[in-house]
Amino acid sequence: DTAGFSDGAYVLKLTAKDLAENTAVATCSVVVDNTAPTLEILQPLNGSFVRGDVNVQLRVDDLNFENATLRIGDDIVQVWETGGNYAYLWETSEYFDGNYTIVLSVLDKAGQEEETIVSVFVDNTAPSFTNLVWVPLEPESGEQVNVSVQILEEGSGVKNASLWFRVNASEWQRLDMSLHEGNWTCTIPGQVGGANVTFYLECYDNAGNFAATLEHSYTVRTAEEEGEGEEAAGFPLNWLLLIIAIIGLVVGSTLYVFKFRKKRA
């Protein structure tokens, strides 16, 4: 029972003697190894999101190492016959997006086998934007503009979204967007009349994929434009109806007089 012995090298010696006092000796060397291999998947971490080329880092320690096998999903991707630290470049672009297990198994010369597993999510698909709106389209001087967009991301999920804007030719400024009832929103501060505001949106998913919209712009209305709009919008409806009624009365009266004179003539 080797469990009662320390790991290490031993010599087994068998001595036989017959009745005539003849002696024979047989020996053989063995190694007792009751210590299982130690192994670890250093990178990527369990539960992480990965994309692109992933550097899989592994560590194996065993005095009587036989071999180590790396599997990704159902595929054996690498076998090593010497122990130590390993690295394997996993090109995730060759795989569909989804969950995968990375399995490292080690066998030593005593027949002991150990394995460790991590689970990761492959996401090589960038998010996309839809239903981008901003209100109002033509703000007045000092009026804030509310921007709303939906972000489609079915893989690792949206990590963050931002809006970048600048006024005329000034430096770009960043605003964080927040999720509200399925829409990512933020508010661009009000600007002076005549200012031209340019903005675009960007976002990252949890795997590090990046997406951005095209640039959009609007111009803040000046005081003159606001006044014209107020005059046009503020013309009373009852006055307009009265004017139409008067015009109708004048036209009707004119036709009546014209027919009456023609009849008498």
PDB file of C-alpha atoms in Angstrom:
ATOM      1  CA  ASP A   1       0.000   0.000   0.000  1.00  0.00           C
ATOM      2  CA  THR A   2       1.955   3.018  -1.271  1.00  0.00           C
ATOM      3  CA  ALA A   3      -0.264   5.430   0.662  1.00  0.00           C
ATOM      4  CA  GLY A   4       1.914   4.745   3.681  1.00  0.00           C
ATOM      5  CA  PHE A   5       5.062   5.851   1.884  1.00  0.00           C
ATOM      6  CA  SER A   6       6.305   9.261   0.899  1.00  0.00           C
ATOM      7  CA  ASP A   7       6.455  10.126  -2.775  1.00  0.00           C
ATOM      8  CA  GLY A   8       9.825   9.311  -4.261  1.00  0.00           C
ATOM      9  CA  ALA A   9      12.074   6.595  -5.731  1.00  0.00           C
ATOM     10  CA  TYR A  10      12.177   3.117  -4.220  1.00  0.00           C
ATOM     11  CA  VAL A  11      13.951  -0.166  -4.991  1.00  0.00           C
ATOM     12  CA  LEU A  12      11.980  -3.387  -4.729  1.00  0.00           C
ATOM     13  CA  LYS A  13      14.214  -6.332  -3.848  1.00  0.00           C
ATOM     14  CA  LEU A  14      13.160  -9.985  -3.997  1.00  0.00           C
ATOM     15  CA  THR A  15      15.465 -12.669  -2.501  1.00  0.00           C
ATOM     16  CA  ALA A  16      14.826 -16.398  -2.991  1.00  0.00           C
ATOM     17  CA  LYS A  17      16.680 -19.337  -1.422  1.00  0.00           C
ATOM     18  CA  ASP A  18      16.225 -23.028  -2.155  1.00  0.00           C
ATOM     19  CA  LEU A  19      16.862 -26.010   0.161  1.00  0.00           C
ATOM     20  CA  ALA A  20      20.423 -26.329  -1.116  1.00  0.00           C
ATOM     21  CA  GLU A  21      21.094 -22.780   0.095  1.00  0.00           C
ATOM     22  CA  ASN A  22      21.271 -21.400  -3.427  1.00  0.00           C
ATOM     23  CA  THR A  23      20.226 -17.742  -3.421  1.00  0.00           C
ATOM     24  CA  ALA A  24      18.888 -15.485  -6.144  1.00  0.00           C
ATOM     25  CA  VAL A  25      18.107 -11.781  -5.956  1.00  0.00           C
ATOM     26  CA  ALA A  26      15.918  -9.654  -8.271  1.00  0.00           C
ATOM     27  CA  THR A  27      15.509  -5.883  -7.987  1.00  0.00           C
ATOM     28  CA  CYS A  28      13.576  -3.139  -9.751  1.00  0.00           C
ATOM     29  CA  SER A  29      13.274   0.601  -9.261  1.00  0.00           C
ATOM     30  CA  VAL A  30       9.877   2.325  -8.939  1.00  0.00           C
ATOM     31  CA  VAL A  31       8.612   5.802  -8.176  1.00  0.00           C
ATOM     32  CA  VAL A  32       5.787   6.292  -5.703  1.00  0.00           C
ATOM     33  CA  ASP A  33       3.563   9.204  -6.777  1.00  0.00           C
ATOM     34  CA  ASN A  34       0.342   9.772  -4.863  1.00  0.00           C
ATOM     35  CA  THR A  35       0.261  13.521  -5.578  1.00  0.00           C
ATOM     36  CA  ALA A  36      -2.161  14.581  -8.298  1.00  0.00           C
ATOM     37  CA  PRO A  37      -1.066  17.198 -10.844  1.00  0.00           C
ATOM     38  CA  THR A  38      -1.794  20.857 -10.082  1.00  0.00           C
ATOM     39  CA  LEU A  39      -3.104  22.957 -12.952  1.00  0.00           C
ATOM     40  CA  GLU A  40      -4.735  26.308 -13.564  1.00  0.00           C
ATOM     41  CA  ILE A  41      -6.238  28.321 -16.416  1.00  0.00           C
ATOM     42  CA  LEU A  42      -4.863  31.809 -15.723  1.00  0.00           C
ATOM     43  CA  GLN A  43      -6.528  33.609 -18.637  1.00  0.00           C
ATOM     44  CA  PRO A  44      -9.279  34.141 -19.645  1.00  0.00           C
ATOM     45  CA  LEU A  45     -11.196  34.322 -16.388  1.00  0.00           C
ATOM     46  CA  ASN A  46     -14.273  32.230 -15.762  1.00  0.00           C
ATOM     47  CA  GLY A  47     -17.459  34.030 -16.841  1.00  0.00           C
ATOM     48  CA  SER A  48     -15.634  36.629 -18.933  1.00  0.00           C
ATOM     49  CA  PHE A  49     -16.517  37.943 -22.402  1.00  0.00           C
ATOM     50  CA  VAL A  50     -13.909  37.496 -25.146  1.00  0.00           C
ATOM     51  CA  ARG A  51     -13.421  38.649 -28.722  1.00  0.00           C
ATOM     52  CA  GLY A  52     -10.761  38.620 -31.431  1.00  0.00           C
ATOM     53  CA  ASP A  53      -7.483  36.864 -30.630  1.00  0.00           C
ATOM     54  CA  VAL A  54      -7.456  35.602 -27.046  1.00  0.00           C
ATOM     55  CA  ASN A  55      -4.214  34.629 -25.291  1.00  0.00           C
ATOM     56  CA  VAL A  56      -5.105  31.527 -23.264  1.00  0.00           C
ATOM     57  CA  GLN A  57      -2.558  31.219 -20.425  1.00  0.00           C
ATOM     58  CA  LEU A  58      -2.122  27.932 -18.520  1.00  0.00           C
ATOM     59  CA  ARG A  59       0.021  26.521 -15.722  1.00  0.00           C
ATOM     60  CA  VAL A  60       0.787  22.845 -14.950  1.00  0.00           C
ATOM     61  CA  ASP A  61       2.949  21.431 -12.156  1.00  0.00           C
ATOM     62  CA  ASP A  62       3.727  17.723 -11.683  1.00  0.00           C
ATOM     63  CA  LEU A  63       7.002  15.920 -10.948  1.00  0.00           C
ATOM     64  CA  ASN A  64       6.015  12.932 -13.071  1.00  0.00           C
ATOM     65  CA  PHE A  65       4.229  14.697 -15.890  1.00  0.00           C
ATOM     66  CA  GLU A  66       2.921  12.679 -18.841  1.00  0.00           C
ATOM     67  CA  ASN A  67       0.884  15.087 -21.000  1.00  0.00           C
ATOM     68  CA  ALA A  68      -1.566  17.991 -20.960  1.00  0.00           C
ATOM     69  CA  THR A  69      -4.530  18.502 -23.295  1.00  0.00           C
ATOM     70  CA  LEU A  70      -6.389  21.722 -24.053  1.00  0.00           C
ATOM     71  CA  ARG A  71      -9.948  21.574 -25.378  1.00  0.00           C
ATOM     72  CA  ILE A  72     -12.206  24.396 -26.490  1.00  0.00           C
ATOM     73  CA  GLY A  73     -15.762  23.183 -26.704  1.00  0.00           C
ATOM     74  CA  ASP A  74     -15.561  19.728 -28.274  1.00  0.00           C
ATOM     75  CA  ASP A  75     -12.289  20.422 -30.118  1.00  0.00           C
ATOM     76  CA  ILE A  76      -8.826  19.318 -28.917  1.00  0.00           C
ATOM     77  CA  VAL A  77      -6.723  22.320 -29.911  1.00  0.00           C
ATOM     78  CA  GLN A  78      -3.340  21.548 -28.303  1.00  0.00           C
ATOM     79  CA  VAL A  79      -1.418  18.739 -26.556  1.00  0.00           C
ATOM     80  CA  TRP A  80       1.801  19.272 -24.578  1.00  0.00           C
ATOM     81  CA  GLU A  81       4.261  16.577 -23.472  1.00  0.00           C
ATOM     82  CA  THR A  82       6.327  18.687 -21.093  1.00  0.00           C
ATOM     83  CA  GLY A  83       5.026  20.460 -18.012  1.00  0.00           C
ATOM     84  CA  GLY A  84       5.261  24.126 -17.142  1.00  0.00           C
ATOM     85  CA  ASN A  85       3.532  27.311 -18.280  1.00  0.00           C
ATOM     86  CA  TYR A  86       1.731  27.337 -21.620  1.00  0.00           C
ATOM     87  CA  ALA A  87       0.163  29.893 -23.930  1.00  0.00           C
ATOM     88  CA  TYR A  88      -2.302  29.247 -26.725  1.00  0.00           C
ATOM     89  CA  LEU A  89      -3.603  31.880 -29.174  1.00  0.00           C
ATOM     90  CA  TRP A  90      -7.332  31.324 -29.641  1.00  0.00           C
ATOM     91  CA  GLU A  91      -8.726  32.999 -32.765  1.00  0.00           C
ATOM     92  CA  THR A  92     -12.338  33.442 -31.651  1.00  0.00           C
ATOM     93  CA  SER A  93     -13.320  34.971 -35.015  1.00  0.00           C
ATOM     94  CA  GLU A  94     -13.349  31.409 -36.350  1.00  0.00           C
ATOM     95  CA  TYR A  95     -16.121  30.507 -33.887  1.00  0.00           C
ATOM     96  CA  PHE A  96     -19.767  31.506 -33.694  1.00  0.00           C
ATOM     97  CA  ASP A  97     -20.796  33.907 -30.945  1.00  0.00           C
ATOM     98  CA  GLY A  98     -21.920  32.094 -27.803  1.00  0.00           C
ATOM     99  CA  ASN A  99     -20.828  30.231 -24.676  1.00  0.00           C
ATOM    100  CA  TYR A 100     -17.729  28.005 -24.758  1.00  0.00           C
ATOM    101  CA  THR A 101     -15.862  25.902 -22.196  1.00  0.00           C
ATOM    102  CA  ILE A 102     -12.073  25.849 -22.028  1.00  0.00           C
ATOM    103  CA  VAL A 103     -10.882  22.565 -20.512  1.00  0.00           C
ATOM    104  CA  LEU A 104      -7.314  21.781 -19.418  1.00  0.00           C
ATOM    105  CA  SER A 105      -6.665  18.143 -18.460  1.00  0.00           C
ATOM    106  CA  VAL A 106      -3.344  16.709 -17.198  1.00  0.00           C
ATOM    107  CA  LEU A 107      -2.198  13.091 -16.890  1.00  0.00           C
ATOM    108  CA  ASP A 108       0.867  11.995 -14.914  1.00  0.00           C
ATOM    109  CA  LYS A 109       2.947   8.803 -15.241  1.00  0.00           C
ATOM    110  CA  ALA A 110       1.185   7.247 -12.247  1.00  0.00           C
ATOM    111  CA  GLY A 111      -2.118   7.417 -14.155  1.00  0.00           C
ATOM    112  CA  GLN A 112      -3.578  10.274 -12.128  1.00  0.00           C
ATOM    113  CA  GLU A 113      -5.639  12.718 -14.178  1.00  0.00           C
ATOM    114  CA  GLU A 114      -6.921  16.155 -13.206  1.00  0.00           C
ATOM    115  CA  GLU A 115      -8.819  18.804 -15.171  1.00  0.00           C
ATOM    116  CA  THR A 116     -10.035  22.366 -14.735  1.00  0.00           C
ATOM    117  CA  ILE A 117     -12.716  24.230 -16.670  1.00  0.00           C
ATOM    118  CA  VAL A 118     -13.643  27.860 -17.309  1.00  0.00           C
ATOM    119  CA  SER A 119     -16.658  29.118 -19.226  1.00  0.00           C
ATOM    120  CA  VAL A 120     -16.498  32.202 -21.467  1.00  0.00           C
ATOM    121  CA  PHE A 121     -18.783  34.004 -23.900  1.00  0.00           C
ATOM    122  CA  VAL A 122     -17.474  34.768 -27.396  1.00  0.00           C
ATOM    123  CA  ASP A 123     -18.858  38.022 -28.827  1.00  0.00           C
ATOM    124  CA  ASN A 124     -17.368  39.395 -32.049  1.00  0.00           C
ATOM    125  CA  THR A 125     -20.493  41.323 -33.115  1.00  0.00           C
ATOM    126  CA  ALA A 126     -20.607  45.081 -32.531  1.00  0.00           C
ATOM    127  CA  PRO A 127     -23.788  46.787 -31.266  1.00  0.00           C
ATOM    128  CA  SER A 128     -26.011  48.732 -33.667  1.00  0.00           C
ATOM    129  CA  PHE A 129     -28.170  51.856 -33.316  1.00  0.00           C
ATOM    130  CA  THR A 130     -31.786  52.362 -34.345  1.00  0.00           C
ATOM    131  CA  ASN A 131     -34.587  54.929 -33.878  1.00  0.00           C
ATOM    132  CA  LEU A 132     -32.327  57.924 -33.204  1.00  0.00           C
ATOM    133  CA  VAL A 133     -34.410  61.047 -32.465  1.00  0.00           C
ATOM    134  CA  TRP A 134     -33.785  64.436 -30.895  1.00  0.00           C
ATOM    135  CA  VAL A 135     -36.400  66.902 -29.674  1.00  0.00           C
ATOM    136  CA  PRO A 136     -36.803  69.678 -30.617  1.00  0.00           C
ATOM    137  CA  LEU A 137     -35.316  69.451 -34.086  1.00  0.00           C
ATOM    138  CA  GLU A 138     -34.789  73.246 -34.177  1.00  0.00           C
ATOM    139  CA  PRO A 139     -34.418  74.451 -30.585  1.00  0.00           C
ATOM    140  CA  GLU A 140     -34.801  78.038 -29.508  1.00  0.00           C
ATOM    141  CA  SER A 141     -32.005  79.977 -27.831  1.00  0.00           C
ATOM    142  CA  GLY A 142     -31.128  78.359 -24.481  1.00  0.00           C
ATOM    143  CA  GLU A 143     -33.449  75.377 -25.053  1.00  0.00           C
ATOM    144  CA  GLN A 144     -32.135  71.909 -24.186  1.00  0.00           C
ATOM    145  CA  VAL A 145     -32.286  69.059 -26.726  1.00  0.00           C
ATOM    146  CA  ASN A 146     -33.281  65.568 -25.586  1.00  0.00           C
ATOM    147  CA  VAL A 147     -31.616  62.751 -27.561  1.00  0.00           C
ATOM    148  CA  SER A 148     -32.949  59.185 -27.553  1.00  0.00           C
ATOM    149  CA  VAL A 149     -31.787  56.009 -29.327  1.00  0.00           C
ATOM    150  CA  GLN A 150     -32.228  52.253 -29.131  1.00  0.00           C
ATOM    151  CA  ILE A 151     -29.109  50.043 -29.088  1.00  0.00           C
ATOM    152  CA  LEU A 152     -29.342  46.501 -30.417  1.00  0.00           C
ATOM    153  CA  GLU A 153     -26.934  44.153 -28.604  1.00  0.00           C
ATOM    154  CA  GLU A 154     -27.774  40.454 -28.256  1.00  0.00           C
ATOM    155  CA  GLY A 155     -24.329  39.220 -27.217  1.00  0.00           C
ATOM    156  CA  SER A 156     -22.440  40.371 -24.144  1.00  0.00           C
ATOM    157  CA  GLY A 157     -24.705  43.381 -23.498  1.00  0.00           C
ATOM    158  CA  VAL A 158     -24.108  47.128 -23.632  1.00  0.00           C
ATOM    159  CA  LYS A 159     -21.380  48.288 -21.266  1.00  0.00           C
ATOM    160  CA  ASN A 160     -21.779  52.036 -21.796  1.00  0.00           C
ATOM    161  CA  ALA A 161     -23.078  54.592 -24.284  1.00  0.00           C
ATOM    162  CA  SER A 162     -21.949  58.189 -24.813  1.00  0.00           C
ATOM    163  CA  LEU A 163     -22.896  61.252 -26.814  1.00  0.00           C
ATOM    164  CA  TRP A 164     -20.180  63.540 -28.145  1.00  0.00           C
ATOM    165  CA  PHE A 165     -21.126  67.067 -29.221  1.00  0.00           C
ATOM    166  CA  ARG A 166     -19.465  70.310 -30.158  1.00  0.00           C
ATOM    167  CA  VAL A 167     -20.726  73.819 -30.801  1.00  0.00           C
ATOM    168  CA  ASN A 168     -19.558  75.344 -34.081  1.00  0.00           C
ATOM    169  CA  ALA A 169     -15.821  74.488 -34.288  1.00  0.00           C
ATOM    170  CA  SER A 170     -15.183  74.058 -30.545  1.00  0.00           C
ATOM    171  CA  GLU A 171     -13.708  70.998 -28.819  1.00  0.00           C
ATOM    172  CA  TRP A 172     -15.781  67.817 -28.572  1.00  0.00           C
ATOM    173  CA  GLN A 173     -17.558  67.293 -25.244  1.00  0.00           C
ATOM    174  CA  ARG A 174     -18.748  63.952 -23.853  1.00  0.00           C
ATOM    175  CA  LEU A 175     -22.083  63.152 -22.196  1.00  0.00           C
ATOM    176  CA  ASP A 176     -22.955  59.814 -20.578  1.00  0.00           C
ATOM    177  CA  MET A 177     -26.188  58.243 -21.781  1.00  0.00           C
ATOM    178  CA  SER A 178     -28.525  56.330 -19.455  1.00  0.00           C
ATOM    179  CA  LEU A 179     -30.986  53.518 -20.139  1.00  0.00           C
ATOM    180  CA  HIS A 180     -34.649  54.377 -19.581  1.00  0.00           C
ATOM    181  CA  GLU A 181     -37.532  52.139 -20.655  1.00  0.00           C
ATOM    182  CA  GLY A 182     -35.527  50.539 -23.452  1.00  0.00           C
ATOM    183  CA  ASN A 183     -34.044  53.794 -24.773  1.00  0.00           C
ATOM    184  CA  TRP A 184     -30.619  55.317 -24.168  1.00  0.00           C
ATOM    185  CA  THR A 185     -31.079  59.016 -23.490  1.00  0.00           C
ATOM    186  CA  CYS A 186     -29.209  62.194 -22.608  1.00  0.00           C
ATOM    187  CA  THR A 187     -29.692  65.956 -22.862  1.00  0.00           C
ATOM    188  CA  ILE A 188     -27.564  68.419 -24.828  1.00  0.00           C
ATOM    189  CA  PRO A 189     -27.365  71.770 -22.976  1.00  0.00           C
ATOM    190  CA  GLY A 190     -29.060  74.816 -24.487  1.00  0.00           C
ATOM    191  CA  GLN A 191     -27.005  77.087 -26.750  1.00  0.00           C
ATOM    192  CA  VAL A 192     -27.211  80.670 -27.992  1.00  0.00           C
ATOM    193  CA  GLY A 193     -29.183  81.535 -31.105  1.00  0.00           C
ATOM    194  CA  GLY A 194     -27.409  80.817 -34.382  1.00  0.00           C
ATOM    195  CA  ALA A 195     -25.114  78.169 -32.875  1.00  0.00           C
ATOM    196  CA  ASN A 196     -24.564  75.018 -34.924  1.00  0.00           C
ATOM    197  CA  VAL A 197     -24.438  71.857 -32.804  1.00  0.00           C
ATOM    198  CA  THR A 198     -22.910  68.650 -34.201  1.00  0.00           C
ATOM    199  CA  PHE A 199     -23.170  65.353 -32.331  1.00  0.00           C
ATOM    200  CA  TYR A 200     -22.725  61.598 -32.666  1.00  0.00           C
ATOM    201  CA  LEU A 201     -23.239  58.559 -30.438  1.00  0.00           C
ATOM    202  CA  GLU A 202     -20.889  55.720 -29.535  1.00  0.00           C
ATOM    203  CA  CYS A 203     -21.098  52.621 -27.377  1.00  0.00           C
ATOM    204  CA  TYR A 204     -19.092  49.607 -26.190  1.00  0.00           C
ATOM    205  CA  ASP A 205     -20.381  46.167 -25.329  1.00  0.00           C
ATOM    206  CA  ASN A 206     -19.004  44.054 -22.485  1.00  0.00           C
ATOM    207  CA  ALA A 207     -16.690  42.178 -24.870  1.00  0.00           C
ATOM    208  CA  GLY A 208     -15.079  45.437 -26.046  1.00  0.00           C
ATOM    209  CA  ASN A 209     -16.809  45.734 -29.444  1.00  0.00           C
ATOM    210  CA  PHE A 210     -17.316  49.384 -30.510  1.00  0.00           C
ATOM    211  CA  ALA A 211     -19.977  51.124 -32.590  1.00  0.00           C
ATOM    212  CA  ALA A 212     -20.651  54.778 -33.500  1.00  0.00           C
ATOM    213  CA  THR A 213     -23.272  56.697 -35.483  1.00  0.00           C
ATOM    214  CA  LEU A 214     -22.723  59.216 -38.235  1.00  0.00           C
ATOM    215  CA  GLU A 215     -22.537  62.873 -37.234  1.00  0.00           C
ATOM    216  CA  HIS A 216     -25.823  64.788 -36.979  1.00  0.00           C
ATOM    217  CA  SER A 217     -26.366  68.511 -36.541  1.00  0.00           C
ATOM    218  CA  TYR A 218     -28.948  71.191 -35.851  1.00  0.00           C
ATOM    219  CA  THR A 219     -28.918  74.993 -35.705  1.00  0.00           C
ATOM    220  CA  VAL A 220     -30.344  76.969 -32.791  1.00  0.00           C
ATOM    221  CA  ARG A 221     -32.953  79.457 -33.930  1.00  0.00           C
ATOM    222  CA  THR A 222     -32.143  83.169 -33.645  1.00  0.00           C
ATOM    223  CA  ALA A 223     -34.397  85.764 -31.979  1.00  0.00           C
ATOM    224  CA  GLU A 224     -35.628  86.970 -35.396  1.00  0.00           C
ATOM    225  CA  GLU A 225     -36.602  83.444 -36.442  1.00  0.00           C
ATOM    226  CA  GLU A 226     -38.332  82.889 -33.127  1.00  0.00           C
ATOM    227  CA  GLY A 227     -40.300  86.141 -33.572  1.00  0.00           C
ATOM    228  CA  GLU A 228     -41.419  85.204 -37.073  1.00  0.00           C
ATOM    229  CA  GLY A 229     -42.498  81.828 -35.829  1.00  0.00           C
ATOM    230  CA  GLU A 230     -44.438  83.351 -32.959  1.00  0.00           C
ATOM    231  CA  GLU A 231     -46.215  85.768 -35.272  1.00  0.00           C
ATOM    232  CA  ALA A 232     -47.197  83.028 -37.676  1.00  0.00           C
ATOM    233  CA  ALA A 233     -48.194  80.662 -34.937  1.00  0.00           C
ATOM    234  CA  GLY A 234     -49.921  83.363 -32.867  1.00  0.00           C
ATOM    235  CA  PHE A 235     -52.402  84.668 -35.528  1.00  0.00           C
ATOM    236  CA  PRO A 236     -55.842  84.123 -33.931  1.00  0.00           C
ATOM    237  CA  LEU A 237     -58.050  81.539 -35.618  1.00  0.00           C
ATOM    238  CA  ASN A 238     -61.236  83.526 -34.992  1.00  0.00           C
ATOM    239  CA  TRP A 239     -59.775  86.490 -36.861  1.00  0.00           C
ATOM    240  CA  LEU A 240     -58.918  84.244 -39.792  1.00  0.00           C
ATOM    241  CA  LEU A 241     -62.501  82.893 -39.859  1.00  0.00           C
ATOM    242  CA  LEU A 242     -63.888  86.438 -39.673  1.00  0.00           C
ATOM    243  CA  ILE A 243     -61.753  87.552 -42.626  1.00  0.00           C
ATOM    244  CA  ILE A 244     -62.899  84.540 -44.662  1.00  0.00           C
ATOM    245  CA  ALA A 245     -66.556  85.341 -43.796  1.00  0.00           C
ATOM    246  CA  ILE A 246     -66.147  88.989 -44.837  1.00  0.00           C
ATOM    247  CA  ILE A 247     -64.535  88.006 -48.131  1.00  0.00           C
ATOM    248  CA  GLY A 248     -67.391  85.561 -48.765  1.00  0.00           C
ATOM    249  CA  LEU A 249     -69.961  88.258 -47.968  1.00  0.00           C
ATOM    250  CA  VAL A 250     -68.312  90.778 -50.282  1.00  0.00           C
ATOM    251  CA  VAL A 251     -68.093  88.274 -53.139  1.00  0.00           C
ATOM    252  CA  GLY A 252     -71.713  87.210 -52.604  1.00  0.00           C
ATOM    253  CA  SER A 253     -72.946  90.780 -52.529  1.00  0.00           C
ATOM    254  CA  THR A 254     -71.058  91.642 -55.687  1.00  0.00           C
ATOM    255  CA  LEU A 255     -72.557  88.699 -57.569  1.00  0.00           C
ATOM    256  CA  TYR A 256     -76.035  89.590 -56.367  1.00  0.00           C
ATOM    257  CA  VAL A 257     -75.744  93.218 -57.440  1.00  0.00           C
ATOM    258  CA  PHE A 258     -74.340  92.181 -60.803  1.00  0.00           C
ATOM    259  CA  LYS A 259     -77.225  89.780 -61.459  1.00  0.00           C
ATOM    260  CA  PHE A 260     -79.852  92.288 -60.257  1.00  0.00           C
ATOM    261  CA  ARG A 261     -78.559  95.010 -62.601  1.00  0.00           C
ATOM    262  CA  LYS A 262     -78.389  92.625 -65.478  1.00  0.00           C
ATOM    263  CA  LYS A 263     -81.989  91.565 -64.858  1.00  0.00           C
ATOM    264  CA  ARG A 264     -83.284  95.135 -64.818  1.00  0.00           C
ATOM    265  CA  ALA A 265     -81.356  95.969 -67.913  1.00  0.00           C
TER     266      ALA A 265
END
